[in-house]
Short mmCIF file of C-alpha atoms in Angstrom, two decimals:
data_model
loop_
_atom_site.label_atom_id
_atom_site.label_comp_id
_atom_site.label_asym_id
_atom_site.label_seq_id
_atom_site.Cartn_x
_atom_site.Cartn_y
_atom_site.Cartn_z
CA UNK V 303 -0.19 -0.01 0.33
CA UNK V 304 1.20 3.50 -1.02
CA UNK V 305 2.48 5.77 2.33
CA UNK V 306 0.12 8.56 3.15
CA UNK V 307 3.25 10.69 2.80
CA UNK V 308 4.18 9.60 -0.76
CA UNK V 309 2.96 10.34 -3.68
CA UNK V 310 1.20 7.57 -5.53
CA UNK V 311 2.25 7.99 -9.65
CA UNK V 312 -1.50 8.59 -10.52
CA UNK V 313 -0.39 11.61 -8.66
CA UNK V 314 1.98 13.32 -10.19
CA UNK V 315 1.66 12.77 -13.31
CA UNK V 316 -1.27 14.75 -12.84
CA UNK V 317 0.72 17.46 -10.83
CA UNK V 318 3.57 17.49 -13.87
CA UNK V 319 0.48 17.77 -16.12
CA UNK V 320 -1.25 20.34 -14.22
CA UNK V 321 2.28 22.71 -13.99
CA UNK V 322 2.60 21.64 -18.01
CA UNK V 323 -0.18 23.84 -18.65
CA UNK V 324 0.69 25.73 -16.63
CA UNK V 325 4.00 27.39 -18.10
CA UNK V 326 2.02 26.68 -21.55
CA UNK V 327 -0.16 29.71 -19.97
CA UNK V 328 1.87 32.05 -18.73
CA UNK V 329 4.85 32.12 -21.31
CA UNK V 330 1.47 33.04 -23.35
CA UNK V 331 0.32 35.19 -21.43
CA UNK V 332 3.78 37.12 -20.82
CA UNK V 333 4.39 36.81 -25.12
CA UNK V 334 0.64 38.86 -25.19
CA UNK V 335 1.97 40.74 -22.23
CA UNK V 336 -1.27 40.84 -20.41
CA UNK V 337 -1.48 40.27 -16.32
CA UNK V 338 -3.12 38.06 -14.47
CA UNK V 339 -5.90 40.93 -13.75
CA UNK V 340 -6.10 41.43 -17.61
CA UNK V 341 -6.35 37.86 -18.54
CA UNK V 342 -8.55 37.02 -15.96
CA UNK V 343 -10.78 39.99 -16.72
CA UNK V 344 -11.24 39.00 -20.66
CA UNK V 345 -11.77 35.49 -20.14
CA UNK V 346 -14.37 35.84 -16.95
CA UNK V 347 -13.09 34.17 -14.53
CA UNK V 348 -11.02 35.44 -11.34
CA UNK V 349 -7.57 36.33 -10.86
CA UNK V 350 -7.29 33.20 -8.25
CA UNK V 351 -8.74 30.99 -10.40
CA UNK V 352 -6.38 31.80 -13.17
CA UNK V 353 -3.81 32.07 -10.88
CA UNK V 354 -3.69 28.39 -9.76
CA UNK V 355 -4.03 27.58 -12.66
CA UNK V 356 -1.20 28.73 -13.34
CA UNK V 357 0.90 27.69 -10.19
CA UNK V 358 -0.80 23.86 -11.12
CA UNK V 359 -3.14 24.60 -8.09
CA UNK V 360 -6.44 23.96 -10.11
CA UNK V 361 -6.99 21.84 -13.41
CA UNK V 362 -8.19 23.51 -15.57
CA UNK V 363 -11.31 21.95 -17.66
CA UNK V 364 -10.92 20.66 -21.62
CA UNK V 365 -13.77 24.18 -22.01
CA UNK V 366 -11.19 26.65 -19.75
CA UNK V 367 -8.17 25.35 -21.52
CA UNK V 368 -9.79 26.04 -24.67
CA UNK V 369 -11.28 29.94 -23.92
CA UNK V 370 -7.95 31.35 -22.00
CA UNK V 371 -6.45 29.59 -25.98
CA UNK V 372 -8.62 31.48 -27.33
CA UNK V 373 -7.93 35.20 -25.38
CA UNK V 374 -4.67 34.69 -25.83
CA UNK V 375 -4.96 34.10 -29.46
CA UNK V 376 -2.76 30.82 -29.48
CA UNK V 377 -2.66 28.93 -32.88
CA UNK V 378 -4.32 26.09 -33.34
CA UNK V 379 -0.59 23.81 -33.33
CA UNK V 380 -0.27 24.83 -30.40
CA UNK V 381 -3.44 24.73 -28.53
CA UNK V 382 -3.01 21.14 -29.36
CA UNK V 383 -0.29 21.19 -26.75
CA UNK V 384 -1.56 22.78 -24.20
CA UNK V 385 -5.10 20.41 -24.57
CA UNK V 386 -2.64 17.78 -23.62
CA UNK V 387 -0.89 19.44 -21.29
CA UNK V 388 -3.23 19.42 -19.16
CA UNK V 389 -4.82 16.03 -20.10
CA UNK V 390 -7.06 16.23 -22.41
CA UNK V 391 -7.28 14.92 -26.55
CA UNK V 392 -5.93 16.78 -28.94
CA UNK V 393 -8.78 18.59 -30.72
CA UNK V 394 -7.54 19.71 -33.82
CA UNK V 395 -6.46 17.82 -37.26
CA UNK V 396 -2.58 17.82 -38.11
CA UNK V 397 -2.28 16.45 -41.68
CA UNK V 398 -0.14 17.20 -44.82
CA UNK V 399 -2.16 18.71 -47.95
CA UNK V 400 -1.26 15.35 -49.80
CA UNK V 401 -2.25 13.28 -46.98
CA UNK V 402 -4.52 11.40 -48.80
CA UNK V 403 -7.28 12.80 -46.32
CA UNK V 404 -6.45 15.99 -47.00
CA UNK V 405 -7.24 15.06 -51.03
CA UNK V 406 -10.48 17.39 -50.74
CA UNK V 407 -9.10 20.35 -49.72
CA UNK V 408 -6.67 19.59 -51.71
CA UNK V 409 -8.76 20.40 -54.65
CA UNK V 410 -10.43 23.45 -53.94
CA UNK V 411 -6.89 25.03 -52.93
CA UNK V 412 -5.63 23.84 -56.07
CA UNK V 413 -9.09 24.98 -57.87
CA UNK V 414 -9.11 28.54 -56.90
CA UNK V 415 -4.64 28.63 -57.56
CA UNK V 416 -6.51 27.36 -60.78
CA UNK V 417 -9.04 29.66 -61.69
CA UNK V 418 -6.89 32.55 -60.84
CA UNK V 419 -5.01 32.48 -63.70
CA UNK V 420 -3.77 33.94 -66.08
CA UNK V 421 -3.04 35.89 -63.48
CA UNK V 422 -0.52 33.99 -60.90
CA UNK V 423 -0.90 32.77 -57.68
CA UNK V 424 0.59 30.35 -54.29
CA UNK V 425 -0.48 28.72 -51.88
CA UNK V 426 2.40 28.59 -48.96
CA UNK V 427 2.22 26.46 -45.45
CA UNK V 428 3.51 28.86 -41.62
CA UNK V 429 7.36 27.92 -42.34
CA UNK V 430 6.95 30.48 -46.38
CA UNK V 431 7.45 27.01 -48.47
CA UNK V 432 5.56 26.70 -51.67
CA UNK V 433 3.08 23.86 -51.60
CA UNK V 434 0.77 24.19 -54.99
CA UNK V 435 0.96 26.83 -57.79
CA UNK V 436 -1.25 27.54 -60.99
CA UNK V 437 0.31 27.15 -64.28
CA UNK V 438 1.43 31.27 -64.42
CA UNK V 439 3.91 30.46 -61.76
CA UNK V 440 6.66 28.12 -63.20
CA UNK V 441 7.39 30.93 -66.26
CA UNK V 442 7.98 33.76 -63.80
CA UNK V 443 10.64 31.92 -62.16
CA UNK V 444 13.28 31.29 -64.88
CA UNK V 445 16.65 32.57 -64.42
CA UNK V 446 16.81 31.66 -60.37
CA UNK V 447 18.77 29.18 -59.12
CA UNK V 448 17.92 26.22 -59.62
CA UNK V 449 19.50 25.54 -55.42
CA UNK V 450 17.03 27.97 -54.34
CA UNK V 451 14.41 25.37 -56.83
CA UNK V 452 14.73 22.83 -55.13
CA UNK V 453 11.56 21.42 -52.41
CA UNK V 454 10.91 21.78 -50.26
CA UNK V 455 10.70 25.83 -52.51
CA UNK V 456 11.02 29.19 -49.47
CA UNK V 457 9.07 31.57 -51.77
CA UNK V 458 11.03 33.99 -49.16
CA UNK V 459 14.56 33.12 -50.20
CA UNK V 460 13.08 33.09 -53.77
CA UNK V 461 12.07 36.56 -53.83
CA UNK V 462 14.98 38.55 -51.66
CA UNK V 463 17.71 35.67 -52.36
CA UNK V 464 20.69 37.44 -54.89
CA UNK V 465 19.97 34.98 -56.77
CA UNK V 466 16.98 34.41 -57.34
CA UNK V 467 14.54 37.11 -58.11
CA UNK V 468 15.60 40.00 -56.16
CA UNK V 469 18.31 42.13 -59.18
CA UNK V 470 15.49 41.39 -61.31
CA UNK V 471 12.50 43.13 -58.35
CA UNK V 472 12.14 47.13 -59.58
CA UNK V 473 11.20 47.71 -56.14
CA UNK V 474 13.05 45.80 -54.66
CA UNK V 475 13.87 47.70 -50.78
CA UNK V 476 9.44 48.01 -50.60
CA UNK V 477 9.33 44.50 -51.78
CA UNK V 478 12.30 43.08 -48.39
CA UNK V 479 10.49 46.08 -46.24
CA UNK V 480 6.32 44.53 -46.82
CA UNK V 481 7.65 40.80 -46.38
CA UNK V 482 9.54 41.26 -43.21
CA UNK V 483 6.68 43.35 -42.36
CA UNK V 484 4.28 40.08 -42.71
CA UNK V 485 7.21 38.29 -40.93
CA UNK V 486 7.41 39.79 -37.87
CA UNK V 487 3.67 39.70 -37.54
CA UNK V 488 4.01 35.90 -38.51
CA UNK V 489 6.32 35.66 -35.56
CA UNK V 490 4.24 37.91 -33.11
CA UNK V 491 1.37 35.86 -33.42
CA UNK V 492 3.53 32.34 -33.27
CA UNK V 493 6.60 33.47 -31.36
CA UNK V 494 7.91 30.32 -34.74
CA UNK V 495 12.12 29.71 -33.37
CA UNK V 496 12.55 28.75 -37.55
CA UNK V 497 10.71 31.91 -38.43
CA UNK V 498 13.23 34.04 -36.49
CA UNK V 499 15.78 32.44 -37.92
CA UNK V 500 14.64 32.94 -41.26
CA UNK V 501 13.73 36.40 -40.47
CA UNK V 502 17.73 36.32 -39.63
CA UNK V 503 18.22 34.98 -42.77
CA UNK V 504 16.63 37.06 -44.99
CA UNK V 505 17.84 40.71 -43.19
CA UNK V 506 21.20 39.83 -45.04
CA UNK V 507 20.99 39.74 -48.17
CA UNK V 508 21.57 42.51 -50.05
CA UNK V 509 18.89 45.42 -50.92
CA UNK V 510 19.06 48.07 -53.51
CA UNK V 511 21.63 51.21 -53.59
CA UNK V 512 19.32 54.01 -52.72
CA UNK V 513 20.35 55.60 -55.69
CA UNK V 514 18.33 52.45 -57.28
CA UNK V 515 15.42 51.97 -55.04
CA UNK V 516 11.94 52.86 -56.28
CA UNK V 517 9.11 52.95 -53.82
CA UNK V 518 5.95 52.97 -55.86
CA UNK V 519 2.38 54.26 -54.64
CA UNK V 520 -0.53 51.88 -54.46
CA UNK V 521 0.41 49.63 -51.14
CA UNK V 522 -2.19 49.53 -48.71
CA UNK V 523 -0.72 47.52 -45.97
CA UNK V 524 -1.91 43.96 -44.78
CA UNK V 525 -4.24 44.39 -48.77
CA UNK V 526 -1.85 45.12 -51.36
CA UNK V 527 1.43 46.01 -52.29
CA UNK V 528 3.08 46.45 -55.41
CA UNK V 529 5.09 44.62 -57.34
CA UNK V 530 7.01 45.56 -60.38
CA UNK V 531 9.18 42.90 -61.76
CA UNK V 532 11.59 42.63 -65.09
CA UNK V 533 10.74 39.34 -67.20
CA UNK V 534 12.66 38.06 -70.79
CA UNK V 535 9.02 39.69 -71.89
CA UNK V 536 8.85 42.99 -70.76
CA UNK V 537 8.55 44.59 -67.00
CA UNK V 538 5.25 42.67 -65.59
CA UNK V 539 3.25 45.58 -63.23
CA UNK V 540 1.77 43.43 -60.48
CA UNK V 541 -0.13 43.78 -57.70
CA UNK V 542 0.07 41.74 -53.97
CA UNK V 543 -2.40 40.43 -52.10
CA UNK V 544 -2.89 37.47 -49.58
CA UNK V 545 -6.31 35.77 -48.35
CA UNK V 546 -5.71 33.04 -45.37
CA UNK V 547 -8.82 30.10 -44.12
CA UNK V 548 -11.13 31.99 -41.47
CA UNK V 549 -11.84 29.49 -39.58
CA UNK V 550 -10.48 26.24 -39.70
CA UNK V 551 -10.10 23.80 -37.96
CA UNK V 552 -6.95 22.05 -39.03
CA UNK V 553 -3.50 22.79 -38.45
CA UNK V 554 -2.77 22.86 -42.39
CA UNK V 555 -5.38 24.94 -44.03
CA UNK V 556 -4.82 27.19 -40.64
CA UNK V 557 -1.23 27.63 -41.77
CA UNK V 558 -1.70 27.49 -45.58
CA UNK V 559 -1.65 30.39 -47.32
CA UNK V 560 -2.45 31.92 -50.41
CA UNK V 561 -0.68 34.95 -52.41
CA UNK V 562 -2.79 35.91 -55.24
CA UNK V 563 -0.94 38.41 -58.04
CA UNK V 564 -3.40 41.02 -60.50
CA UNK V 565 -2.11 43.04 -63.21
CA UNK V 566 -1.10 46.22 -62.57
CA UNK V 567 -1.59 47.69 -66.23
CA UNK V 568 -2.67 47.25 -69.51
CA UNK V 569 0.34 45.97 -69.84
CA UNK V 570 0.67 43.93 -67.99
CA UNK V 571 -2.37 41.83 -68.43
CA UNK V 572 -2.11 41.22 -72.05
CA UNK V 573 2.11 39.80 -71.41
CA UNK V 574 0.21 37.43 -68.45
CA UNK V 575 -3.01 36.96 -71.14
CA UNK V 576 -0.64 35.65 -74.50
CA UNK V 577 2.02 33.72 -71.76
CA UNK V 578 -1.08 32.24 -70.42
CA UNK V 579 -2.25 31.31 -74.00
CA UNK V 580 1.68 29.34 -74.62
CA UNK V 581 2.10 27.73 -71.16
CA UNK V 582 -1.42 26.50 -71.81
CA UNK V 583 -0.35 25.16 -75.15
CA UNK V 584 2.86 23.43 -74.00
CA UNK V 585 1.14 21.11 -71.19
#
């Protein structure tokens, strides 16, 4: 029989789980720069109860774990970790887009990209690795060093590497700052160490000398971004916009983004129409 002065293995395991979920809670609360009082008020519970959850003195219900995750804008990937740490089953699916169970979702995303032709469109994951694209993307990657096009193709490296598209982007510095801002916002939301390493790498790549830099009108933060690039068919004046899925319950879909480009002038539209006809005939 176990002694009253020594906790059982089950009790020790439960305490470890409570401490683990408390660590998750404390870490994300501090990342969001919220006091216990502020988070407690927002989550409609007492500061004392929140403190007990953080210290492992109270075991949160599944509903409370999810409520706190929602208030702290915790990504779905991390919410599963919270649930497991609290002793509950993961709630959100996580399957790669090429898994058979994701066939319908993959087809739907590819359909969206294909319907965007003759304008270029690409889908990428949380680390900016290309997962799907329409037929208008590949021709624009001509001249990029083959090493940058080996899977997984990282779109940020392709854009900003001196052996990638960077030498051909007319408004490179503006485009760099736009991508850096998006990456920094993503880091604020996820605190992903891999993204921090990627940002540090990208910032080491050279930009344009000030006397060559071009800043294009028409930028709307978080909505539209002009993108001027030299191509074998002439200068392409494009407008970039990003779409994410609204309320997915699958981690892969939550982390998926679609980058779609539109022509910024009639000359670019005509070039893309001509290119689309050529690529279709060669398919």
